[in-house]
Amino acid sequence: MSASARAPKTIEELHVALRLRHRADAEELIKIDTVKEIFRKYSNRCLSSGSTKLQLPDWKDVDEYLLEVRTSWPVRKMGKTVEEIATQDCSNKPYDLLFHASLFALRIMTFFGSDEGHKYDIILEERRVKCPQDVQYDRCIRIMDLLGFLVNQDREMKREREAKKEQEMKEGNWI
């Protein structure tokens, strides 16, 4: 199942999916300027092109791509950052959502590592972690849930605007 098909559709579902302590934390998270800016960068590249109907890549694909980039020659030996490589891949393949979703995930991971974002990164309980990668997998799943929620909200707002515009045209109130 793709990320956007299983993505939370309401704030309550987002709160549960991200394992945040309070519903208000989910509301705060999507209103934080850093998160809005990260999503704006994603949406400017993806949602404004014809990609709004496409499904988001699965979290496993995003995680695999990021791992591949982290262990790539340019990162290990040439001193490039993972973000530089991901940005370059986004430019080289502008209609492939995997690279854009991966760049979004990478930026949110950076945000989660910040003082402001630390409280939103609720990791798995120790008893549920079987190997160190489980924490990274869980983080990637939660980030893709956040992206799916934001994409679904964006799609819904566009549908509402189009419906309103259509209604105004039917009523003859358009300019």
JSON list of C-alpha atoms in Angstrom, two decimals:
[
{"chain": "A", "resi": 1, "resn": "MET", "atom": "CA", "xyz": [0.00, 0.00, 0.00]},
{"chain": "A", "resi": 2, "resn": "SER", "atom": "CA", "xyz": [1.41, 3.41, -0.89]},
{"chain": "A", "resi": 3, "resn": "ALA", "atom": "CA", "xyz": [2.06, 6.13, 1.63]},
{"chain": "A", "resi": 4, "resn": "SER", "atom": "CA", "xyz": [-0.76, 8.45, 0.55]},
{"chain": "A", "resi": 5, "resn": "ALA", "atom": "CA", "xyz": [-3.34, 5.64, 0.54]},
{"chain": "A", "resi": 6, "resn": "ARG", "atom": "CA", "xyz": [-2.61, 4.80, 4.18]},
{"chain": "A", "resi": 7, "resn": "ALA", "atom": "CA", "xyz": [-1.80, 8.34, 5.26]},
{"chain": "A", "resi": 8, "resn": "PRO", "atom": "CA", "xyz": [-3.77, 9.93, 8.08]},
{"chain": "A", "resi": 9, "resn": "LYS", "atom": "CA", "xyz": [-6.66, 12.06, 6.89]},
{"chain": "A", "resi": 10, "resn": "THR", "atom": "CA", "xyz": [-7.51, 13.89, 10.12]},
{"chain": "A", "resi": 11, "resn": "ILE", "atom": "CA", "xyz": [-5.50, 15.58, 12.86]},
{"chain": "A", "resi": 12, "resn": "GLU", "atom": "CA", "xyz": [-6.58, 12.83, 15.25]},
{"chain": "A", "resi": 13, "resn": "GLU", "atom": "CA", "xyz": [-5.27, 10.14, 12.87]},
{"chain": "A", "resi": 14, "resn": "LEU", "atom": "CA", "xyz": [-2.02, 12.11, 12.46]},
{"chain": "A", "resi": 15, "resn": "HIS", "atom": "CA", "xyz": [-1.68, 12.38, 16.23]},
{"chain": "A", "resi": 16, "resn": "VAL", "atom": "CA", "xyz": [-2.00, 8.60, 16.55]},
{"chain": "A", "resi": 17, "resn": "ALA", "atom": "CA", "xyz": [0.25, 7.82, 13.55]},
{"chain": "A", "resi": 18, "resn": "LEU", "atom": "CA", "xyz": [3.06, 10.01, 14.87]},
{"chain": "A", "resi": 19, "resn": "ARG", "atom": "CA", "xyz": [2.54, 8.75, 18.44]},
{"chain": "A", "resi": 20, "resn": "LEU", "atom": "CA", "xyz": [2.46, 12.29, 19.76]},
{"chain": "A", "resi": 21, "resn": "ARG", "atom": "CA", "xyz": [1.45, 12.77, 23.36]},
{"chain": "A", "resi": 22, "resn": "HIS", "atom": "CA", "xyz": [-1.39, 15.20, 22.67]},
{"chain": "A", "resi": 23, "resn": "ARG", "atom": "CA", "xyz": [-3.62, 16.07, 19.75]},
{"chain": "A", "resi": 24, "resn": "ALA", "atom": "CA", "xyz": [-2.46, 19.67, 20.11]},
{"chain": "A", "resi": 25, "resn": "ASP", "atom": "CA", "xyz": [1.10, 18.52, 19.32]},
{"chain": "A", "resi": 26, "resn": "ALA", "atom": "CA", "xyz": [-0.06, 17.33, 15.90]},
{"chain": "A", "resi": 27, "resn": "GLU", "atom": "CA", "xyz": [-1.76, 20.67, 15.30]},
{"chain": "A", "resi": 28, "resn": "GLU", "atom": "CA", "xyz": [1.40, 22.51, 16.40]},
{"chain": "A", "resi": 29, "resn": "LEU", "atom": "CA", "xyz": [3.63, 20.37, 14.21]},
{"chain": "A", "resi": 30, "resn": "ILE", "atom": "CA", "xyz": [1.86, 21.18, 10.97]},
{"chain": "A", "resi": 31, "resn": "LYS", "atom": "CA", "xyz": [1.85, 24.89, 11.87]},
{"chain": "A", "resi": 32, "resn": "ILE", "atom": "CA", "xyz": [5.58, 25.14, 12.60]},
{"chain": "A", "resi": 33, "resn": "ASP", "atom": "CA", "xyz": [7.28, 27.39, 10.05]},
{"chain": "A", "resi": 34, "resn": "THR", "atom": "CA", "xyz": [10.12, 24.93, 9.43]},
{"chain": "A", "resi": 35, "resn": "VAL", "atom": "CA", "xyz": [7.70, 22.10, 8.60]},
{"chain": "A", "resi": 36, "resn": "LYS", "atom": "CA", "xyz": [5.59, 24.40, 6.42]},
{"chain": "A", "resi": 37, "resn": "GLU", "atom": "CA", "xyz": [8.72, 25.54, 4.57]},
{"chain": "A", "resi": 38, "resn": "ILE", "atom": "CA", "xyz": [9.91, 21.95, 4.03]},
{"chain": "A", "resi": 39, "resn": "PHE", "atom": "CA", "xyz": [6.49, 21.01, 2.64]},
{"chain": "A", "resi": 40, "resn": "ARG", "atom": "CA", "xyz": [6.39, 24.18, 0.52]},
{"chain": "A", "resi": 41, "resn": "LYS", "atom": "CA", "xyz": [9.66, 23.16, -1.12]},
{"chain": "A", "resi": 42, "resn": "TYR", "atom": "CA", "xyz": [8.26, 19.69, -1.74]},
{"chain": "A", "resi": 43, "resn": "SER", "atom": "CA", "xyz": [4.96, 20.95, -3.09]},
{"chain": "A", "resi": 44, "resn": "ASN", "atom": "CA", "xyz": [6.53, 23.56, -5.35]},
{"chain": "A", "resi": 45, "resn": "ARG", "atom": "CA", "xyz": [8.44, 20.81, -7.12]},
{"chain": "A", "resi": 46, "resn": "CYS", "atom": "CA", "xyz": [5.84, 18.04, -7.07]},
{"chain": "A", "resi": 47, "resn": "LEU", "atom": "CA", "xyz": [2.32, 19.21, -6.53]},
{"chain": "A", "resi": 48, "resn": "SER", "atom": "CA", "xyz": [2.47, 22.08, -8.99]},
{"chain": "A", "resi": 49, "resn": "SER", "atom": "CA", "xyz": [3.56, 19.75, -11.79]},
{"chain": "A", "resi": 50, "resn": "GLY", "atom": "CA", "xyz": [1.21, 17.02, -12.93]},
{"chain": "A", "resi": 51, "resn": "SER", "atom": "CA", "xyz": [2.16, 14.82, -9.98]},
{"chain": "A", "resi": 52, "resn": "THR", "atom": "CA", "xyz": [-0.84, 15.55, -7.77]},
{"chain": "A", "resi": 53, "resn": "LYS", "atom": "CA", "xyz": [-2.63, 12.40, -8.86]},
{"chain": "A", "resi": 54, "resn": "LEU", "atom": "CA", "xyz": [0.37, 10.12, -8.30]},
{"chain": "A", "resi": 55, "resn": "GLN", "atom": "CA", "xyz": [0.74, 8.01, -5.17]},
{"chain": "A", "resi": 56, "resn": "LEU", "atom": "CA", "xyz": [3.59, 8.74, -2.83]},
{"chain": "A", "resi": 57, "resn": "PRO", "atom": "CA", "xyz": [6.40, 6.20, -2.75]},
{"chain": "A", "resi": 58, "resn": "ASP", "atom": "CA", "xyz": [6.39, 3.60, 0.00]},
{"chain": "A", "resi": 59, "resn": "TRP", "atom": "CA", "xyz": [8.49, 4.30, 3.10]},
{"chain": "A", "resi": 60, "resn": "LYS", "atom": "CA", "xyz": [10.68, 1.27, 2.31]},
{"chain": "A", "resi": 61, "resn": "ASP", "atom": "CA", "xyz": [11.67, 2.77, -1.04]},
{"chain": "A", "resi": 62, "resn": "VAL", "atom": "CA", "xyz": [12.45, 6.11, 0.58]},
{"chain": "A", "resi": 63, "resn": "ASP", "atom": "CA", "xyz": [14.53, 4.46, 3.30]},
{"chain": "A", "resi": 64, "resn": "GLU", "atom": "CA", "xyz": [16.36, 2.29, 0.77]},
{"chain": "A", "resi": 65, "resn": "TYR", "atom": "CA", "xyz": [17.17, 5.31, -1.41]},
{"chain": "A", "resi": 66, "resn": "LEU", "atom": "CA", "xyz": [18.47, 7.32, 1.55]},
{"chain": "A", "resi": 67, "resn": "LEU", "atom": "CA", "xyz": [20.62, 4.39, 2.68]},
{"chain": "A", "resi": 68, "resn": "GLU", "atom": "CA", "xyz": [21.96, 4.01, -0.84]},
{"chain": "A", "resi": 69, "resn": "VAL", "atom": "CA", "xyz": [22.86, 7.70, -0.97]},
{"chain": "A", "resi": 70, "resn": "ARG", "atom": "CA", "xyz": [24.45, 7.65, 2.51]},
{"chain": "A", "resi": 71, "resn": "THR", "atom": "CA", "xyz": [26.73, 4.81, 1.45]},
{"chain": "A", "resi": 72, "resn": "SER", "atom": "CA", "xyz": [27.44, 6.16, -2.05]},
{"chain": "A", "resi": 73, "resn": "TRP", "atom": "CA", "xyz": [30.88, 7.11, -3.29]},
{"chain": "A", "resi": 74, "resn": "PRO", "atom": "CA", "xyz": [30.23, 10.88, -3.49]},
{"chain": "A", "resi": 75, "resn": "VAL", "atom": "CA", "xyz": [29.11, 10.99, 0.15]},
{"chain": "A", "resi": 76, "resn": "ARG", "atom": "CA", "xyz": [31.77, 8.68, 1.58]},
{"chain": "A", "resi": 77, "resn": "LYS", "atom": "CA", "xyz": [34.81, 9.78, -0.41]},
{"chain": "A", "resi": 78, "resn": "MET", "atom": "CA", "xyz": [34.09, 13.10, -2.08]},
{"chain": "A", "resi": 79, "resn": "GLY", "atom": "CA", "xyz": [32.61, 14.93, 0.92]},
{"chain": "A", "resi": 80, "resn": "LYS", "atom": "CA", "xyz": [29.19, 15.66, -0.57]},
{"chain": "A", "resi": 81, "resn": "THR", "atom": "CA", "xyz": [26.20, 15.68, 1.74]},
{"chain": "A", "resi": 82, "resn": "VAL", "atom": "CA", "xyz": [23.21, 13.39, 1.40]},
{"chain": "A", "resi": 83, "resn": "GLU", "atom": "CA", "xyz": [21.03, 16.47, 0.84]},
{"chain": "A", "resi": 84, "resn": "GLU", "atom": "CA", "xyz": [23.24, 17.64, -2.04]},
{"chain": "A", "resi": 85, "resn": "ILE", "atom": "CA", "xyz": [22.96, 14.26, -3.77]},
{"chain": "A", "resi": 86, "resn": "ALA", "atom": "CA", "xyz": [19.20, 14.06, -3.18]},
{"chain": "A", "resi": 87, "resn": "THR", "atom": "CA", "xyz": [18.72, 17.60, -4.49]},
{"chain": "A", "resi": 88, "resn": "GLN", "atom": "CA", "xyz": [20.73, 16.75, -7.58]},
{"chain": "A", "resi": 89, "resn": "ASP", "atom": "CA", "xyz": [18.64, 13.61, -8.14]},
{"chain": "A", "resi": 90, "resn": "CYS", "atom": "CA", "xyz": [15.46, 15.71, -7.79]},
{"chain": "A", "resi": 91, "resn": "SER", "atom": "CA", "xyz": [16.74, 18.07, -10.48]},
{"chain": "A", "resi": 92, "resn": "ASN", "atom": "CA", "xyz": [17.78, 15.22, -12.78]},
{"chain": "A", "resi": 93, "resn": "LYS", "atom": "CA", "xyz": [14.44, 13.39, -12.45]},
{"chain": "A", "resi": 94, "resn": "PRO", "atom": "CA", "xyz": [11.86, 16.08, -11.67]},
{"chain": "A", "resi": 95, "resn": "TYR", "atom": "CA", "xyz": [8.81, 13.84, -12.11]},
{"chain": "A", "resi": 96, "resn": "ASP", "atom": "CA", "xyz": [9.99, 10.94, -9.95]},
{"chain": "A", "resi": 97, "resn": "LEU", "atom": "CA", "xyz": [8.36, 11.40, -6.54]},
{"chain": "A", "resi": 98, "resn": "LEU", "atom": "CA", "xyz": [10.81, 9.04, -4.83]},
{"chain": "A", "resi": 99, "resn": "PHE", "atom": "CA", "xyz": [13.59, 11.63, -4.86]},
{"chain": "A", "resi": 100, "resn": "HIS", "atom": "CA", "xyz": [11.34, 14.48, -3.74]},
{"chain": "A", "resi": 101, "resn": "ALA", "atom": "CA", "xyz": [9.77, 12.41, -0.95]},
{"chain": "A", "resi": 102, "resn": "SER", "atom": "CA", "xyz": [13.26, 11.32, 0.13]},
{"chain": "A", "resi": 103, "resn": "LEU", "atom": "CA", "xyz": [14.45, 14.92, 0.25]},
{"chain": "A", "resi": 104, "resn": "PHE", "atom": "CA", "xyz": [11.36, 15.83, 2.30]},
{"chain": "A", "resi": 105, "resn": "ALA", "atom": "CA", "xyz": [12.12, 12.93, 4.67]},
{"chain": "A", "resi": 106, "resn": "LEU", "atom": "CA", "xyz": [15.75, 13.97, 4.98]},
{"chain": "A", "resi": 107, "resn": "ARG", "atom": "CA", "xyz": [14.80, 17.55, 5.84]},
{"chain": "A", "resi": 108, "resn": "ILE", "atom": "CA", "xyz": [12.21, 16.43, 8.40]},
{"chain": "A", "resi": 109, "resn": "MET", "atom": "CA", "xyz": [14.82, 14.12, 9.95]},
{"chain": "A", "resi": 110, "resn": "THR", "atom": "CA", "xyz": [17.06, 17.15, 10.31]},
{"chain": "A", "resi": 111, "resn": "PHE", "atom": "CA", "xyz": [14.17, 19.06, 11.87]},
{"chain": "A", "resi": 112, "resn": "PHE", "atom": "CA", "xyz": [13.51, 16.17, 14.30]},
{"chain": "A", "resi": 113, "resn": "GLY", "atom": "CA", "xyz": [17.15, 16.41, 15.36]},
{"chain": "A", "resi": 114, "resn": "SER", "atom": "CA", "xyz": [16.79, 20.10, 16.21]},
{"chain": "A", "resi": 115, "resn": "ASP", "atom": "CA", "xyz": [15.81, 21.46, 19.62]},
{"chain": "A", "resi": 116, "resn": "GLU", "atom": "CA", "xyz": [12.44, 22.58, 18.24]},
{"chain": "A", "resi": 117, "resn": "GLY", "atom": "CA", "xyz": [11.66, 19.29, 16.50]},
{"chain": "A", "resi": 118, "resn": "HIS", "atom": "CA", "xyz": [12.93, 16.84, 19.11]},
{"chain": "A", "resi": 119, "resn": "LYS", "atom": "CA", "xyz": [9.61, 16.69, 20.97]},
{"chain": "A", "resi": 120, "resn": "TYR", "atom": "CA", "xyz": [7.82, 15.48, 17.81]},
{"chain": "A", "resi": 121, "resn": "ASP", "atom": "CA", "xyz": [10.18, 12.55, 17.20]},
{"chain": "A", "resi": 122, "resn": "ILE", "atom": "CA", "xyz": [8.66, 9.89, 19.45]},
{"chain": "A", "resi": 123, "resn": "ILE", "atom": "CA", "xyz": [10.78, 6.77, 18.97]},
{"chain": "A", "resi": 124, "resn": "LEU", "atom": "CA", "xyz": [9.67, 3.21, 19.53]},
{"chain": "A", "resi": 125, "resn": "GLU", "atom": "CA", "xyz": [9.59, 1.80, 23.04]},
{"chain": "A", "resi": 126, "resn": "GLU", "atom": "CA", "xyz": [12.73, -0.18, 23.87]},
{"chain": "A", "resi": 127, "resn": "ARG", "atom": "CA", "xyz": [10.84, -3.44, 24.19]},
{"chain": "A", "resi": 128, "resn": "ARG", "atom": "CA", "xyz": [9.62, -3.10, 20.57]},
{"chain": "A", "resi": 129, "resn": "VAL", "atom": "CA", "xyz": [13.07, -2.45, 19.08]},
{"chain": "A", "resi": 130, "resn": "LYS", "atom": "CA", "xyz": [14.60, -5.68, 17.80]},
{"chain": "A", "resi": 131, "resn": "CYS", "atom": "CA", "xyz": [17.52, -4.12, 15.95]},
{"chain": "A", "resi": 132, "resn": "PRO", "atom": "CA", "xyz": [18.94, -0.58, 15.63]},
{"chain": "A", "resi": 133, "resn": "GLN", "atom": "CA", "xyz": [17.42, -0.18, 12.16]},
{"chain": "A", "resi": 134, "resn": "ASP", "atom": "CA", "xyz": [13.91, -0.49, 13.62]},
{"chain": "A", "resi": 135, "resn": "VAL", "atom": "CA", "xyz": [14.18, 3.05, 14.99]},
{"chain": "A", "resi": 136, "resn": "GLN", "atom": "CA", "xyz": [15.17, 4.39, 11.57]},
{"chain": "A", "resi": 137, "resn": "TYR", "atom": "CA", "xyz": [12.41, 2.42, 9.82]},
{"chain": "A", "resi": 138, "resn": "ASP", "atom": "CA", "xyz": [9.84, 3.69, 12.29]},
{"chain": "A", "resi": 139, "resn": "ARG", "atom": "CA", "xyz": [11.00, 7.28, 11.81]},
{"chain": "A", "resi": 140, "resn": "CYS", "atom": "CA", "xyz": [10.73, 6.92, 8.04]},
{"chain": "A", "resi": 141, "resn": "ILE", "atom": "CA", "xyz": [7.20, 5.49, 8.34]},
{"chain": "A", "resi": 142, "resn": "ARG", "atom": "CA", "xyz": [6.12, 8.39, 10.55]},
{"chain": "A", "resi": 143, "resn": "ILE", "atom": "CA", "xyz": [7.67, 10.96, 8.20]},
{"chain": "A", "resi": 144, "resn": "MET", "atom": "CA", "xyz": [5.89, 9.44, 5.21]},
{"chain": "A", "resi": 145, "resn": "ASP", "atom": "CA", "xyz": [2.65, 9.53, 7.23]},
{"chain": "A", "resi": 146, "resn": "LEU", "atom": "CA", "xyz": [3.25, 13.25, 7.84]},
{"chain": "A", "resi": 147, "resn": "LEU", "atom": "CA", "xyz": [3.97, 13.84, 4.14]},
{"chain": "A", "resi": 148, "resn": "GLY", "atom": "CA", "xyz": [0.88, 11.86, 3.15]},
{"chain": "A", "resi": 149, "resn": "PHE", "atom": "CA", "xyz": [-1.25, 13.89, 5.55]},
{"chain": "A", "resi": 150, "resn": "LEU", "atom": "CA", "xyz": [0.09, 17.18, 4.18]},
{"chain": "A", "resi": 151, "resn": "VAL", "atom": "CA", "xyz": [-0.39, 16.04, 0.58]},
{"chain": "A", "resi": 152, "resn": "ASN", "atom": "CA", "xyz": [-3.95, 14.92, 1.32]},
{"chain": "A", "resi": 153, "resn": "GLN", "atom": "CA", "xyz": [-4.70, 18.27, 2.95]},
{"chain": "A", "resi": 154, "resn": "ASP", "atom": "CA", "xyz": [-3.25, 20.10, -0.06]},
{"chain": "A", "resi": 155, "resn": "ARG", "atom": "CA", "xyz": [-5.34, 17.99, -2.47]},
{"chain": "A", "resi": 156, "resn": "GLU", "atom": "CA", "xyz": [-8.47, 18.63, -0.40]},
{"chain": "A", "resi": 157, "resn": "MET", "atom": "CA", "xyz": [-7.87, 22.39, -0.38]},
{"chain": "A", "resi": 158, "resn": "LYS", "atom": "CA", "xyz": [-7.40, 22.34, -4.16]},
{"chain": "A", "resi": 159, "resn": "ARG", "atom": "CA", "xyz": [-10.66, 20.40, -4.60]},
{"chain": "A", "resi": 160, "resn": "GLU", "atom": "CA", "xyz": [-12.49, 22.88, -2.41]},
{"chain": "A", "resi": 161, "resn": "ARG", "atom": "CA", "xyz": [-11.07, 25.85, -4.34]},
{"chain": "A", "resi": 162, "resn": "GLU", "atom": "CA", "xyz": [-12.04, 24.27, -7.65]},
{"chain": "A", "resi": 163, "resn": "ALA", "atom": "CA", "xyz": [-15.54, 23.49, -6.39]},
{"chain": "A", "resi": 164, "resn": "LYS", "atom": "CA", "xyz": [-15.96, 27.04, -5.12]},
{"chain": "A", "resi": 165, "resn": "LYS", "atom": "CA", "xyz": [-14.69, 28.46, -8.40]},
{"chain": "A", "resi": 166, "resn": "GLU", "atom": "CA", "xyz": [-17.06, 26.20, -10.35]},
{"chain": "A", "resi": 167, "resn": "GLN", "atom": "CA", "xyz": [-19.97, 27.22, -8.12]},
{"chain": "A", "resi": 168, "resn": "GLU", "atom": "CA", "xyz": [-19.20, 30.91, -8.65]},
{"chain": "A", "resi": 169, "resn": "MET", "atom": "CA", "xyz": [-19.08, 30.38, -12.41]},
{"chain": "A", "resi": 170, "resn": "LYS", "atom": "CA", "xyz": [-22.49, 28.67, -12.32]},
{"chain": "A", "resi": 171, "resn": "GLU", "atom": "CA", "xyz": [-23.93, 31.55, -10.34]},
{"chain": "A", "resi": 172, "resn": "GLY", "atom": "CA", "xyz": [-22.39, 34.08, -12.69]},
{"chain": "A", "resi": 173, "resn": "ASN", "atom": "CA", "xyz": [-20.33, 35.75, -9.97]},
{"chain": "A", "resi": 174, "resn": "TRP", "atom": "CA", "xyz": [-16.91, 35.22, -11.50]},
{"chain": "A", "resi": 175, "resn": "ILE", "atom": "CA", "xyz": [-14.67, 37.92, -12.84]}
]
